[in-house]
Amino acid sequence: MKIVVAMDSFKGSLTARLACEAVKKGLLSVLPAAEIIIRPMADGGEGTAKALISAKDGRWVEKNVTGPLPNMTVKAGYAWFANYRSALVEMASASGLPLLTESQRNPLETTTYGTGELIKAAAQKNPEKIFLAVGGSATVDGGVGAAMALGWRFLDKKGDAIALGGGNLSRIQKILPPPELGLPVVEVLCDVQNPLCGPQGAARVYGPQKGATPQMVGHLEKGLDHLCTLVGSSLGKDIDIPGAGAAGGLAAGAVAFMNAKLVSGIDTIIECTDLAQQIATSQWVITGEGRFDSQSLHGKVVKGVTKIAGQAGVPVGVLAGSVNLSSEEYQSLGIVDAISAKKDEISLEYAIAHGDELLIEAAAEFARENLITPRKDN
């Protein structure tokens, strides 16, 4: 029996690769003769670089850059794939929310400047393409910080450069491009549909998650709207498009200042990891993430993997930290069974600390219930 294991990371507990390895171990404890193919997954956000490095023989290139706050320096990096002449910049490594304490989280001040420094460093290797993974950001600066690092100038009414941070967008009166941008094709890995502005935009939907008070949200919204108007009049580009609100508007900034296009993160990962080819010759697919809930039905890894399996007619099982969907809900997607690694009597803290062993047990349970004696409703 060939089983493809394509897991997302369990945030705070397991990377995607460790999750895959744990599931493999659990399956083999019940089915020692099974052929288990692992494909660590990601959705274009945090963990994307690690997933692709393991799949495409890449390497991590470290670089000290500006952190989410202008006065911070962080050790970040990008993934380099020499065989494919391409790079992947994961913005969370430079401008991510986990790099800040609760008290430091203030999107009026946070910046994507460090992400721009990573893009600039990656471009110096002369790649044919740079992928930009935009999940987990601490910022709502419309990508202006990243653009500054690439040589763009944003001037106020006095002709002075504005300071970094999302709180200064409303002060921009003039946008000046660099003499030469020096970038290859840039693709933003993005699976959300949020526009830059409005009720579903970057400030109102994501601002509060990044420390914004209601007053800050209003200020940020005004700034993003101003930026959108100015980019339209100065550069002739419409950046209030579906997906542009990702990462506090970094996606919009990439379109405006890097000539980037927005592409599906999960579809790109699936293509780069030859997942469809592996699934086509398998008998089962196991996927999962930390929390399997209603968001999973619209989102990223689980839905993407299940779609590919459905096209190949291969049954799917889900292993998650917690399962918050009824069997009717997940079976409507073509998922046969979903098992929670965290049982009711286990605390969340224990589950996070012991994610590896709990996932091994859940995989063994899945194998016993579905792969040795098939379920009656299969």
Tab-separated table of C-alpha atoms in Angstrom:
chain	number	residue	atom	x	y	z
A	1	MET	CA	0.000	0.000	0.000
A	2	LYS	CA	1.313	3.420	-0.972
A	3	ILE	CA	0.308	6.321	1.268
A	4	VAL	CA	1.177	9.960	0.604
A	5	VAL	CA	1.548	12.068	3.759
A	6	ALA	CA	1.235	15.803	3.054
A	7	MET	CA	1.033	17.710	6.340
A	8	ASP	CA	1.070	21.404	7.144
A	9	SER	CA	2.914	22.638	10.237
A	10	PHE	CA	1.331	22.579	13.711
A	11	LYS	CA	2.051	26.121	14.849
A	12	GLY	CA	4.025	26.276	18.068
A	13	SER	CA	4.524	22.516	18.091
A	14	LEU	CA	5.746	20.846	14.879
A	15	THR	CA	7.166	21.920	11.548
A	16	ALA	CA	5.522	20.404	8.483
A	17	ARG	CA	8.425	17.963	8.075
A	18	LEU	CA	8.271	16.838	11.707
A	19	ALA	CA	4.506	16.396	11.392
A	20	CYS	CA	5.002	14.253	8.280
A	21	GLU	CA	7.660	12.157	10.019
A	22	ALA	CA	5.406	11.607	13.040
A	23	VAL	CA	2.508	10.459	10.849
A	24	LYS	CA	4.830	8.154	8.916
A	25	LYS	CA	6.064	6.592	12.150
A	26	GLY	CA	2.515	6.034	13.391
A	27	LEU	CA	1.370	4.468	10.125
A	28	LEU	CA	4.375	2.142	9.949
A	29	SER	CA	3.742	0.951	13.516
A	30	VAL	CA	0.509	-0.590	12.217
A	31	LEU	CA	1.422	-1.170	8.559
A	32	PRO	CA	5.152	-1.976	8.532
A	33	ALA	CA	5.149	-2.950	4.846
A	34	ALA	CA	3.477	0.242	3.612
A	35	GLU	CA	5.277	2.614	1.253
A	36	ILE	CA	5.049	6.052	2.854
A	37	ILE	CA	5.872	9.121	0.744
A	38	ILE	CA	6.149	12.369	2.714
A	39	ARG	CA	5.644	15.822	1.260
A	40	PRO	CA	5.837	18.661	3.823
A	41	MET	CA	3.291	21.303	2.843
A	42	ALA	CA	2.788	25.021	3.342
A	43	ASP	CA	0.341	27.591	2.029
A	44	GLY	CA	2.648	30.382	1.014
A	45	GLY	CA	3.039	31.715	4.555
A	46	GLU	CA	5.266	30.664	7.426
A	47	GLY	CA	6.977	27.338	6.789
A	48	THR	CA	6.944	27.678	3.009
A	49	ALA	CA	10.719	28.010	2.731
A	50	LYS	CA	11.350	24.867	4.782
A	51	ALA	CA	8.795	22.898	2.787
A	52	LEU	CA	10.356	23.851	-0.534
A	53	ILE	CA	13.963	23.507	0.621
A	54	SER	CA	13.328	19.880	1.524
A	55	ALA	CA	11.460	19.213	-1.722
A	56	LYS	CA	13.697	21.072	-4.152
A	57	ASP	CA	17.213	20.674	-2.735
A	58	GLY	CA	17.441	24.304	-1.726
A	59	ARG	CA	19.511	25.990	0.941
A	60	TRP	CA	18.837	28.694	3.485
A	61	VAL	CA	20.883	31.876	3.065
A	62	GLU	CA	21.101	33.862	6.304
A	63	LYS	CA	21.225	37.634	6.415
A	64	ASN	CA	20.924	40.230	9.161
A	65	VAL	CA	18.195	42.699	8.238
A	66	THR	CA	15.873	45.273	9.781
A	67	GLY	CA	13.210	43.634	11.922
A	68	PRO	CA	9.520	44.513	12.198
A	69	LEU	CA	10.452	47.694	14.068
A	70	PRO	CA	12.890	50.154	12.465
A	71	ASN	CA	15.331	49.971	15.393
A	72	MET	CA	15.497	46.154	15.398
A	73	THR	CA	17.988	43.883	13.666
A	74	VAL	CA	17.035	40.240	13.142
A	75	LYS	CA	18.752	37.198	11.679
A	76	ALA	CA	16.522	36.328	8.748
A	77	GLY	CA	17.144	34.768	5.355
A	78	TYR	CA	15.781	33.394	2.129
A	79	ALA	CA	15.708	30.061	0.345
A	80	TRP	CA	17.944	29.680	-2.701
A	81	PHE	CA	17.380	27.013	-5.331
A	82	ALA	CA	20.489	26.953	-7.511
A	83	ASN	CA	19.171	24.231	-9.812
A	84	TYR	CA	16.119	26.325	-10.622
A	85	ARG	CA	17.706	29.793	-10.524
A	86	SER	CA	15.019	30.955	-8.140
A	87	ALA	CA	14.683	32.279	-4.601
A	88	LEU	CA	11.939	32.347	-2.014
A	89	VAL	CA	11.664	35.150	0.518
A	90	GLU	CA	9.499	34.377	3.538
A	91	MET	CA	8.519	37.769	4.885
A	92	ALA	CA	7.765	36.369	8.343
A	93	SER	CA	11.484	35.753	8.900
A	94	ALA	CA	12.155	39.500	8.727
A	95	SER	CA	8.819	41.204	9.409
A	96	GLY	CA	6.826	38.549	11.241
A	97	LEU	CA	4.545	38.968	14.235
A	98	PRO	CA	6.324	36.300	16.361
A	99	LEU	CA	9.464	38.474	16.323
A	100	LEU	CA	7.706	40.978	18.588
A	101	THR	CA	6.503	40.833	22.169
A	102	GLU	CA	2.861	41.677	22.852
A	103	SER	CA	3.818	45.179	24.003
A	104	GLN	CA	5.849	45.846	20.834
A	105	ARG	CA	3.000	45.103	18.438
A	106	ASN	CA	1.994	48.398	16.883
A	107	PRO	CA	1.249	48.468	13.129
A	108	LEU	CA	1.568	52.251	13.085
A	109	GLU	CA	5.295	51.666	13.619
A	110	THR	CA	6.046	48.230	12.158
A	111	THR	CA	7.622	47.981	8.725
A	112	THR	CA	8.371	45.593	5.866
A	113	TYR	CA	11.767	47.228	5.256
A	114	GLY	CA	13.635	44.067	6.270
A	115	THR	CA	11.615	42.029	3.798
A	116	GLY	CA	12.719	44.435	1.088
A	117	GLU	CA	16.331	43.949	2.183
A	118	LEU	CA	15.902	40.184	1.757
A	119	ILE	CA	14.387	40.635	-1.707
A	120	LYS	CA	17.296	42.887	-2.671
A	121	ALA	CA	19.829	40.330	-1.394
A	122	ALA	CA	18.113	37.495	-3.254
A	123	ALA	CA	18.028	39.559	-6.456
A	124	GLN	CA	21.808	39.931	-6.318
A	125	LYS	CA	22.095	36.212	-7.107
A	126	ASN	CA	20.504	36.941	-10.485
A	127	PRO	CA	17.558	34.553	-10.156
A	128	GLU	CA	15.007	34.120	-12.892
A	129	LYS	CA	12.201	34.363	-10.340
A	130	ILE	CA	11.646	35.392	-6.728
A	131	PHE	CA	8.725	33.933	-4.811
A	132	LEU	CA	7.441	36.057	-1.930
A	133	ALA	CA	5.648	34.206	0.872
A	134	VAL	CA	3.564	36.713	2.801
A	135	GLY	CA	1.987	34.996	5.830
A	136	GLY	CA	2.471	35.908	9.482
A	137	SER	CA	3.265	39.602	9.112
A	138	ALA	CA	3.451	42.169	11.903
A	139	THR	CA	2.817	45.026	9.491
A	140	VAL	CA	0.172	47.159	7.810
A	141	ASP	CA	2.411	49.420	5.732
A	142	GLY	CA	1.187	48.539	2.243
A	143	GLY	CA	4.646	47.254	1.341
A	144	VAL	CA	6.066	50.780	1.407
A	145	GLY	CA	8.886	49.748	3.751
A	146	ALA	CA	9.962	46.947	1.415
A	147	ALA	CA	9.814	49.346	-1.524
A	148	MET	CA	12.065	51.811	0.322
A	149	ALA	CA	14.672	49.089	0.778
A	150	LEU	CA	14.555	48.550	-2.991
A	151	GLY	CA	15.238	52.212	-3.707
A	152	TRP	CA	11.770	53.750	-3.999
A	153	ARG	CA	11.358	57.163	-2.355
A	154	PHE	CA	8.200	58.361	-0.628
A	155	LEU	CA	8.180	62.088	0.067
A	156	ASP	CA	5.939	64.292	2.201
A	157	LYS	CA	4.660	67.748	1.245
A	158	LYS	CA	8.007	69.306	2.236
A	159	GLY	CA	9.922	66.918	0.001
A	160	ASP	CA	11.328	64.949	2.920
A	161	ALA	CA	11.330	61.156	3.084
A	162	ILE	CA	8.573	59.789	5.298
A	163	ALA	CA	9.505	57.666	8.296
A	164	LEU	CA	8.987	53.909	8.282
A	165	GLY	CA	5.751	52.451	9.628
A	166	GLY	CA	2.129	52.077	8.604
A	167	GLY	CA	1.183	55.217	10.473
A	168	ASN	CA	2.958	57.454	7.963
A	169	LEU	CA	1.221	56.425	4.735
A	170	SER	CA	-1.163	59.398	4.801
A	171	ARG	CA	1.824	61.763	4.689
A	172	ILE	CA	3.033	60.548	1.292
A	173	GLN	CA	2.637	63.206	-1.400
A	174	LYS	CA	5.090	61.989	-4.014
A	175	ILE	CA	6.380	58.575	-5.118
A	176	LEU	CA	9.728	58.390	-6.912
A	177	PRO	CA	10.999	55.138	-8.456
A	178	PRO	CA	14.624	53.987	-8.213
A	179	PRO	CA	16.888	54.580	-11.240
A	180	GLU	CA	16.846	50.826	-11.810
A	181	LEU	CA	14.690	48.318	-9.935
A	182	GLY	CA	16.871	45.308	-10.742
A	183	LEU	CA	14.318	42.613	-9.985
A	184	PRO	CA	13.427	39.453	-11.893
A	185	VAL	CA	9.873	38.118	-12.106
A	186	VAL	CA	8.293	38.332	-8.628
A	187	GLU	CA	5.365	36.124	-7.658
A	188	VAL	CA	3.498	36.649	-4.387
A	189	LEU	CA	2.210	33.407	-2.879
A	190	CYS	CA	-1.235	34.429	-1.698
A	191	ASP	CA	-4.387	32.458	-0.929
A	192	VAL	CA	-6.576	35.142	0.632
A	193	GLN	CA	-8.981	37.292	-1.365
A	194	ASN	CA	-8.975	40.360	0.884
A	195	PRO	CA	-8.596	43.663	-0.989
A	196	LEU	CA	-6.304	46.401	0.247
A	197	CYS	CA	-9.034	48.702	1.570
A	198	GLY	CA	-12.560	48.550	2.940
A	199	PRO	CA	-14.424	46.322	5.423
A	200	GLN	CA	-12.512	43.206	4.295
A	201	GLY	CA	-9.229	45.039	3.768
A	202	ALA	CA	-5.819	44.829	5.384
A	203	ALA	CA	-6.408	47.311	8.210
A	204	ARG	CA	-9.867	46.266	9.366
A	205	VAL	CA	-9.465	42.503	9.086
A	206	TYR	CA	-5.822	42.003	10.035
A	207	GLY	CA	-4.913	45.172	11.935
A	208	PRO	CA	-6.390	44.063	15.287
A	209	GLN	CA	-4.436	40.780	15.099
A	210	LYS	CA	-1.260	42.845	14.911
A	211	GLY	CA	-1.978	45.065	17.891
A	212	ALA	CA	-4.092	47.817	16.335
A	213	THR	CA	-6.723	49.532	18.474
A	214	PRO	CA	-9.959	50.689	16.780
A	215	GLN	CA	-8.456	54.182	16.507
A	216	MET	CA	-5.300	52.765	14.908
A	217	VAL	CA	-7.389	50.755	12.451
A	218	GLY	CA	-9.070	53.951	11.262
A	219	HIS	CA	-5.701	55.660	10.849
A	220	LEU	CA	-4.262	52.701	8.930
A	221	GLU	CA	-7.330	52.446	6.696
A	222	LYS	CA	-7.019	56.116	5.786
A	223	GLY	CA	-3.339	55.623	4.949
A	224	LEU	CA	-3.915	52.571	2.763
A	225	ASP	CA	-6.737	54.310	0.915
A	226	HIS	CA	-4.458	57.300	0.313
A	227	LEU	CA	-1.669	55.012	-0.924
A	228	CYS	CA	-4.072	53.248	-3.272
A	229	THR	CA	-5.208	56.555	-4.777
A	230	LEU	CA	-1.646	57.871	-5.112
A	231	VAL	CA	-0.350	54.693	-6.763
A	232	GLY	CA	-3.225	54.896	-9.223
A	233	SER	CA	-2.542	58.516	-10.153
A	234	SER	CA	1.282	58.320	-10.079
A	235	LEU	CA	1.964	54.840	-11.439
A	236	GLY	CA	-1.275	54.013	-13.226
A	237	LYS	CA	-1.774	50.814	-11.245
A	238	ASP	CA	-4.871	49.525	-9.469
A	239	ILE	CA	-3.746	47.844	-6.249
A	240	ASP	CA	-7.114	47.484	-4.508
A	241	ILE	CA	-7.560	44.026	-6.010
A	242	PRO	CA	-8.456	40.609	-4.535
A	243	GLY	CA	-5.532	39.362	-2.450
A	244	ALA	CA	-3.828	42.762	-2.228
A	245	GLY	CA	-4.627	43.023	1.483
A	246	ALA	CA	-2.425	40.035	2.345
A	247	ALA	CA	0.326	40.717	4.886
A	248	GLY	CA	-0.913	44.186	5.723
A	249	GLY	CA	-0.905	45.198	2.085
A	250	LEU	CA	2.572	43.878	1.250
A	251	ALA	CA	0.917	42.042	-1.633
A	252	ALA	CA	-0.408	45.363	-2.948
A	253	GLY	CA	3.006	46.954	-2.559
A	254	ALA	CA	4.629	44.103	-4.450
A	255	VAL	CA	2.235	44.658	-7.363
A	256	ALA	CA	2.831	48.414	-7.297
A	257	PHE	CA	6.574	48.581	-6.690
A	258	MET	CA	7.969	45.198	-7.825
A	259	ASN	CA	5.710	44.535	-10.823
A	260	ALA	CA	4.690	41.342	-9.050
A	261	LYS	CA	1.737	39.127	-9.752
A	262	LEU	CA	-0.346	37.306	-7.148
A	263	VAL	CA	-0.472	33.515	-7.445
A	264	SER	CA	-1.975	30.749	-5.331
A	265	GLY	CA	0.432	29.704	-2.601
A	266	ILE	CA	-0.867	26.187	-2.130
A	267	ASP	CA	-1.077	25.555	-5.887
A	268	THR	CA	2.546	26.652	-6.263
A	269	ILE	CA	3.703	24.394	-3.423
A	270	ILE	CA	1.760	21.450	-4.839
A	271	GLU	CA	3.345	21.985	-8.237
A	272	CYS	CA	6.866	22.348	-6.833
A	273	THR	CA	6.635	19.195	-4.703
A	274	ASP	CA	5.276	16.884	-7.476
A	275	LEU	CA	2.409	16.079	-5.125
A	276	ALA	CA	-0.128	15.345	-7.855
A	277	GLN	CA	2.155	12.777	-9.479
A	278	GLN	CA	2.717	10.989	-6.173
A	279	ILE	CA	-0.979	10.990	-5.279
A	280	ALA	CA	-1.930	9.573	-8.690
A	281	THR	CA	-0.186	6.276	-7.876
A	282	SER	CA	-1.182	6.037	-4.196
A	283	GLN	CA	-3.992	4.257	-2.354
A	284	TRP	CA	-4.417	6.853	0.417
A	285	VAL	CA	-3.544	10.455	1.204
A	286	ILE	CA	-3.105	11.766	4.746
A	287	THR	CA	-3.067	15.515	5.306
A	288	GLY	CA	-3.663	17.811	8.260
A	289	GLU	CA	-2.806	20.894	10.281
A	290	GLY	CA	-2.921	22.145	13.839
A	291	ARG	CA	-6.601	23.085	13.799
A	292	PHE	CA	-9.093	21.536	11.380
A	293	ASP	CA	-12.102	23.857	11.360
A	294	SER	CA	-14.340	25.931	9.096
A	295	GLN	CA	-11.346	27.932	7.873
A	296	SER	CA	-9.897	24.711	6.483
A	297	LEU	CA	-12.894	24.388	4.166
A	298	HIS	CA	-11.975	27.660	2.450
A	299	GLY	CA	-8.277	27.625	2.930
A	300	LYS	CA	-5.150	26.267	2.028
A	301	VAL	CA	-3.262	23.061	2.632
A	302	VAL	CA	-6.024	20.595	3.551
A	303	LYS	CA	-8.394	21.883	0.882
A	304	GLY	CA	-5.647	21.998	-1.739
A	305	VAL	CA	-4.409	18.476	-1.032
A	306	THR	CA	-7.959	17.113	-0.884
A	307	LYS	CA	-8.755	18.687	-4.250
A	308	ILE	CA	-5.783	16.956	-5.910
A	309	ALA	CA	-6.677	13.636	-4.287
A	310	GLY	CA	-10.297	13.977	-5.395
A	311	GLN	CA	-9.230	14.513	-8.987
A	312	ALA	CA	-7.222	11.279	-8.778
A	313	GLY	CA	-9.996	9.353	-7.005
A	314	VAL	CA	-7.807	8.697	-3.958
A	315	PRO	CA	-9.395	8.714	-0.456
A	316	VAL	CA	-8.203	11.269	2.087
A	317	GLY	CA	-7.783	11.201	5.846
A	318	VAL	CA	-7.064	14.182	8.084
A	319	LEU	CA	-4.965	14.200	11.247
A	320	ALA	CA	-5.092	17.445	13.189
A	321	GLY	CA	-4.262	18.858	16.573
A	322	SER	CA	-7.978	19.449	17.015
A	323	VAL	CA	-10.980	18.663	14.817
A	324	ASN	CA	-13.815	21.190	15.001
A	325	LEU	CA	-15.955	19.978	12.110
A	326	SER	CA	-18.709	17.384	12.029
A	327	SER	CA	-18.247	14.264	9.932
A	328	GLU	CA	-20.935	15.556	7.561
A	329	GLU	CA	-18.973	18.761	7.002
A	330	TYR	CA	-15.636	17.168	6.206
A	331	GLN	CA	-17.077	14.228	4.288
A	332	SER	CA	-18.706	16.720	1.927
A	333	LEU	CA	-15.151	17.591	0.866
A	334	GLY	CA	-14.335	13.963	0.164
A	335	ILE	CA	-12.502	13.358	3.442
A	336	VAL	CA	-13.183	9.881	4.809
A	337	ASP	CA	-12.143	10.407	8.413
A	338	ALA	CA	-10.612	13.113	10.611
A	339	ILE	CA	-8.871	12.302	13.882
A	340	SER	CA	-7.807	14.739	16.594
A	341	ALA	CA	-4.394	14.201	18.155
A	342	LYS	CA	-5.468	16.157	21.235
A	343	LYS	CA	-8.025	14.211	23.225
A	344	ASP	CA	-10.467	16.010	25.521
A	345	GLU	CA	-8.658	15.075	28.722
A	346	ILE	CA	-5.353	16.548	27.496
A	347	SER	CA	-4.494	20.206	28.123
A	348	LEU	CA	-3.519	22.435	25.214
A	349	GLU	CA	-0.131	23.086	26.799
A	350	TYR	CA	0.586	19.359	27.044
A	351	ALA	CA	-0.588	18.781	23.472
A	352	ILE	CA	1.732	21.475	22.104
A	353	ALA	CA	4.703	20.172	24.092
A	354	HIS	CA	4.049	16.540	23.108
A	355	GLY	CA	2.753	17.063	19.579
A	356	ASP	CA	5.105	14.474	18.109
A	357	GLU	CA	3.995	11.523	20.226
A	358	LEU	CA	0.307	12.494	20.057
A	359	LEU	CA	0.427	12.671	16.261
A	360	ILE	CA	2.148	9.272	16.107
A	361	GLU	CA	-0.694	7.831	18.193
A	362	ALA	CA	-3.336	9.526	16.021
A	363	ALA	CA	-1.756	8.127	12.845
A	364	ALA	CA	-1.721	4.624	14.316
A	365	GLU	CA	-5.373	5.035	15.332
A	366	PHE	CA	-6.250	6.147	11.802
A	367	ALA	CA	-4.475	3.139	10.311
A	368	ARG	CA	-6.247	0.687	12.613
A	369	GLU	CA	-9.682	2.186	11.936
A	370	ASN	CA	-9.390	2.829	8.194
A	371	LEU	CA	-6.529	0.932	6.611
A	372	ILE	CA	-6.630	-2.517	8.221
A	373	THR	CA	-10.378	-2.965	8.592
A	374	PRO	CA	-12.026	-0.492	6.197
A	375	ARG	CA	-14.856	1.564	7.664
A	376	LYS	CA	-18.380	0.461	6.809
A	377	ASP	CA	-19.169	3.878	5.363
A	378	ASN	CA	-16.158	3.836	3.013
